[in-house]
Amino acid sequence: MKKIINDPFQFVDEVLEGILRAYPWHLKRAEGSNRALVRADAPVRGKVAIATGGGAGHIPVFLGYVGPGLCDGVCVGNVFSSPPPEAMLAVTKAIDGGRGVLYLYGNYSGDVMNFDMAAEMAEMEGITVRTVLAHDDVVSAPREEANRRRAVAGIYFAYKVAGACAAEGNDLEAVVQAAQRAADNTRSMGVALSPCTVPAAGKPTFTIGEDEMELGMGIHGEPGLERTKLKSADEITTIMLERILSDLPFRAGDEVAVLVNGLGATPPEELFVMYRKAHEIMLDYGLRIHKVLVGEYATSLEMAGASISLLKLDDELRRWLDAPAFSPFLLQQRFNTQSVR
Amino acid sequence: MKKIINDPFQFVDEVLEGILRAYPWHLKRAEGSNRALVRADAPVRGKVAIATGGGAGHIPVFLGYVGPGLCDGVCVGNVFSSPPPEAMLAVTKAIDGGRGVLYLYGNYSGDVMNFDMAAEMAEMEGITVRTVLAHDDVVSAPREEANRRRAVAGIYFAYKVAGACAAEGNDLEAVVQAAQRAADNTRSMGVALSPCTVPAAGKPTFTIGEDEMELGMGIHGEPGLERTKLKSADEITTIMLERILSDLPFRAGDEVAVLVNGLGATPPEELFVMYRKAHEIMLDYGLRIHKVLVGEYATSLEMAGASISLLKLDDELRRWLDAPAFSPFLLQQRFNTQSVR
Amino acid sequence: MSKALTLSQVAKALAYVAQSAMANAEKLRELDAATGDGDLGVTMTVGWKAVLEALPQLEQQGDIGKILAQAGMTFNRAAASTFGVLLATAMMRAGRQLQGKAEATLEDLVRALEAALQGVKERGKADVGDKTMLDAMAPALAALQEAASKGQSLPEALAQAAAAAEEGAAKTAGLKPRFGRAAWLGERAAQVQDPGATAVALMLRALADFCAQLD
Amino acid sequence: MSKALTLSQVAKALAYVAQSAMANAEKLRELDAATGDGDLGVTMTVGWKAVLEALPQLEQQGDIGKILAQAGMTFNRAAASTFGVLLATAMMRAGRQLQGKAEATLEDLVRALEAALQGVKERGKADVGDKTMLDAMAPALAALQEAASKGQSLPEALAQAAAAAEEGAAKTAGLKPRFGRAAWLGERAAQVQDPGATAVALMLRALADFCAQLD
Ligand SMILES: Nc1ncnc2c1ncn2[C@@H]1O[C@H](COP(=O)(O)OP(=O)(O)O)[C@@H](O)[C@H]1O
Ligand SMILES: Nc1ncnc2c1ncn2[C@@H]1O[C@H](COP(=O)(O)OP(=O)(O)O)[C@@H](O)[C@H]1O
Ligand SMILES: [Mg+2]
Ligand SMILES: [Mg+2]
Ligand SMILES: [Mg+2]
Ligand SMILES: [Mg+2]
């Protein structure tokens, strides 16, 4: 295991310490848990608050999506493991601005059960909590069971949309609707080329041949569609987009935002080689490309691989996607609405 | 070689195609070379223009640093190889806004010789060109021969400072001075844990044992100080900072900006574990930490490793560092001047 | 041993289970890596270590129910996860059955395991046969009930429960997962033994071993 | 062959050198990877491929000097790099000496190589002994001059120049680098043969082989 770390069992806590030392003007700890981080100016009075969280090892997911126009707080578990309800409750109390709290996170059973516990505890303290789950990974369940699907990088769209909707001053129900709409209109698919190692586990999560890739693998190394010989960037991109486009399904004339995400070890250069082909396919398909995001939006430690996510836009989703947002973990984006095409 | 690519010999051209398809509102090709990219609104009349460039494989270096408040154009070579003078001339002509052009790039002999040729050609076309070289890597030559040192991630500070100085409307001489001041007050040191493979070469640039690291290795895999057993994050960070702090030398009371850079495969989490220790050391040393940047600012394809860079600030450098700048390759930054400590 | 576990024996039993869980973490990591995300080994190590450290304090409560419930919560606080929250739920439900008690008989343990099983079903919405920890818990409960009805001793009953859990865990190798990460794998996960069920069997085996050595 | 290379022979010679350079790229990649960044193999492949493709067009110019100069520029345009720009400089300087010529004698080649050496020194600011391509070029020039002064044939002279370049390249293994990436290595690079010098020797050997087979 080759990592720049100290004690693997202190890994997550040291990461959070480093982040708080780097950005004390941006994030602070919530009272009652050192795994609960919230906006430095939390609670924002009169605004619906958004809490997220999940296992560590995916930066900028989840804590990188806390900030103005994004989430208000985040709860961090051990690497690839859910945070406990106590930490989520601490976040909830620290961010509640009097208009209710949205729990917005990825559909993983550990997270769901722990957050549900936290929601029960929060309700007992008089805080209204609603939950929306991202579930964008097309290969993780058939279309009819889309609500069983796991979340990957497409969760970014749900954060961005819900965060902007909340920032506009809308009520909890509206923010829930916006988040749900973003989640339901996002489709992603990934590919992995090499594994990663959970520091405290000390061994790679999976093994894969020198000339193999796993199509559809999840961001924790959960197996995907199939393991095949390594294909070319154009072939991989084509397979992904075929699967994504037919799933929602997207239709000619639809306006979309697209996110090409690197899992960690895959260089940005390769993501742009993928985007080159994706762009061609999307135009051939008749899509209008409103926004293109390329970079690391959800990583898996040092795993090599990438995913592509598409969000089908409507006027509101477009406005929320284009609204300003800030986090030092986020790549700079253009916030006006000029179309790419 | 495990990469998401097509023909390795088309790699760089396909990367640039992908980038131009993704961000056509931000970048365009300069006339006369498909390896020459400039701001979509180039030339900016009445502003000193800044050109940069170098081998591919280091995104966001170099092309990610083109944009408002940064460079005006960039010339892209093959992976880890200098671009040719013709491309640099094409950039120069496309960005010249009538107030001269600064060539700002890293001190690598291939780049220097090719850019010098380009400068000669540009002067023949009546464009005034000045050159400033980044040379921040402390281990690549002794302190007395600092001008022989190569550039690593610390070049970011020179871009940011020169770009802001030019954006303020200053003349070429002032922009040269600003860039030189940033370059001369930056010190970096890196560590590499695993190699990368130049796509067209097909084999890793170097080999390294499963339990080894190379202290001081350059961003193309150029050997560094020494090869040792893998040390802890705290030990590595301590070695780096000792070398950096004693080199300029930095003194107690100095105000600094610090950049912890990932080489590609090293997860952001590990960079924050390093920053955690760096912060402690800098405070113990009596430094005032004005700005902290953590992320991928100069990569080496899929190499694992990291570097730390420090810029010693003065009032002007601080202002320029904090000035707004935009590129979709850049992490969002706080542009006000509130101190971190 | 007498016919019931005392408060201090329960605490010692938990410590014994903790040691055993930590010693077997690598095996669980491997199983979880095969079909999931490979964190179950770490979860067991970190969670049980936290319980071990908290035990002296928990013992002060003088209540077997509270020890169990709080040990479960301690586990999940340190190592929240699917397994963590389900184990916590199981122990909290079991604890509720034993609340106020300073001794636990075999009948008490039957009621506790019944409640634990019910709790895991409610929290996780899975059922027996879905290739989860339930597939170790359910046969263990059945064995415990049968032993109790036959009037067997507490150590004998626990040994049979452990054996039944092990058998149940082994049989998960043939089941198609419907819950948790492994569900995304479908057929590809069918041949691998469920890590959560294996962990349950492991913990029950440790508990049985501990009780067997009591005099 | 006659005592001079014709225009079409120069073009064929360049094609021959190109083929040989591409065939030996892997060896150069390895050497460059040992002390530098491992791109020299790609540089040679990409650069000479571009020259090969441009040759038919370059030959139209009817001028050996222009062929050489433009081949150099073509190489660097396709594969700019330290080596690329130095090779381009060398070929441009050599080309300037042969400008307007439709034939090149041994004496012409001596002048051309002299100019090339001077050009590389000026562009790169290194000197003989600094573990660079100069350490192959300088002995090659000396051998060519000596062969010319002895009245040897052009193919004989080139064979001796190639041998001298090879010897010079081999000797760089003992030198401490002062320029290029290898300089950052200091002592650690001392034992490795310089890739640029090796490339020069390789190209001269191909040129000599080509001329030897002319009748
Ligand atoms: N819905 C469920 N009900 C009961 N047990 C479950 C459920 N989902 C998962 N499990 C159990 O949890 C185990 C995995 O635990 P853990 O590694 O913590 O999960 P994860 O890492 O996927 O969050 C599985 O082997 C299974 O026994
Ligand atoms: N200043 C110099 N003068 C002459 N030759 C040089 C100089 N610097 C480097 N070289 C030659 O260039 C070779 C490396 O070429 P190349 O791989 O293109 O360089 P890089 O990849 O470092 O830019 C060296 O082996 C050496 O022979
Ligand atoms: Mg997990
Ligand atoms: Mg190079
Ligand atoms: Mg798991
Ligand atoms: Mg090289």
CSV table of N, CA and C and ligand atoms in Angstrom, one decimal, chain A residues 79-81 220, chain C residues 28-29 31-33 35-41 43 81-83 181 195, ligand 5:
chain,number,residue,atom,x,y,z
A,79,VAL,N,-13.5,5.5,5.8
A,79,VAL,CA,-13.4,5.4,4.4
A,79,VAL,C,-14.4,4.4,3.8
A,80,PHE,N,-15.2,4.8,2.9
A,80,PHE,CA,-16.2,4.0,2.2
A,80,PHE,C,-17.3,3.5,3.2
A,81,SER,N,-17.4,4.0,4.4
A,81,SER,CA,-18.4,3.6,5.4
A,81,SER,C,-19.3,4.8,5.8
A,220,HIS,N,-16.9,2.5,-5.1
A,220,HIS,CA,-16.2,1.8,-4.0
A,220,HIS,C,-15.6,0.5,-4.5
C,28,LEU,N,-13.0,-11.3,6.9
C,28,LEU,CA,-14.2,-10.5,6.6
C,28,LEU,C,-13.9,-9.5,5.5
C,29,ARG,N,-12.8,-8.8,5.6
C,29,ARG,CA,-12.4,-7.9,4.6
C,29,ARG,C,-12.4,-8.5,3.2
C,31,LEU,N,-13.9,-11.3,2.2
C,31,LEU,CA,-15.2,-11.6,1.7
C,31,LEU,C,-16.0,-10.3,1.2
C,32,ASP,N,-15.8,-9.3,1.9
C,32,ASP,CA,-16.5,-8.0,1.6
C,32,ASP,C,-15.9,-7.4,0.3
C,33,ALA,N,-14.6,-7.6,0.2
C,33,ALA,CA,-14.0,-7.1,-1.0
C,33,ALA,C,-14.4,-7.8,-2.3
C,35,THR,N,-17.4,-9.0,-3.0
C,35,THR,CA,-18.7,-8.6,-3.5
C,35,THR,C,-19.1,-7.2,-3.1
C,36,GLY,N,-18.4,-6.6,-2.3
C,36,GLY,CA,-18.8,-5.2,-1.8
C,36,GLY,C,-17.6,-4.3,-1.9
C,37,ASP,N,-17.4,-3.6,-0.8
C,37,ASP,CA,-16.4,-2.5,-0.9
C,37,ASP,C,-15.2,-2.8,0.1
C,38,GLY,N,-15.2,-4.0,0.7
C,38,GLY,CA,-14.0,-4.3,1.4
C,38,GLY,C,-13.8,-3.6,2.7
C,39,ASP,N,-14.8,-3.0,3.3
C,39,ASP,CA,-14.6,-2.3,4.5
C,39,ASP,C,-15.0,-3.1,5.8
C,40,LEU,N,-15.6,-4.2,5.6
C,40,LEU,CA,-16.1,-4.9,6.8
C,40,LEU,C,-15.1,-5.3,7.8
C,41,GLY,N,-13.9,-5.6,7.3
C,41,GLY,CA,-12.8,-5.9,8.2
C,41,GLY,C,-12.4,-4.7,9.1
C,43,THR,N,-14.4,-2.2,9.7
C,43,THR,CA,-15.6,-1.9,10.5
C,43,THR,C,-15.5,-2.8,11.8
C,81,SER,N,-21.9,2.0,9.4
C,81,SER,CA,-21.9,1.3,8.1
C,81,SER,C,-23.1,0.5,8.1
C,82,THR,N,-23.4,-0.2,7.0
C,82,THR,CA,-24.6,-1.0,6.9
C,82,THR,C,-24.5,-2.0,8.1
C,83,PHE,N,-23.4,-2.7,8.2
C,83,PHE,CA,-23.3,-3.7,9.2
C,83,PHE,C,-23.3,-3.1,10.6
C,181,ARG,N,-24.6,-3.8,-1.1
C,181,ARG,CA,-23.8,-3.6,-2.4
C,181,ARG,C,-23.8,-4.8,-3.2
C,195,PRO,N,-20.5,-11.7,3.7
C,195,PRO,CA,-19.6,-11.3,4.8
C,195,PRO,C,-20.4,-11.0,6.0
E,5,MG,MG,-18.7,-3.3,3.0
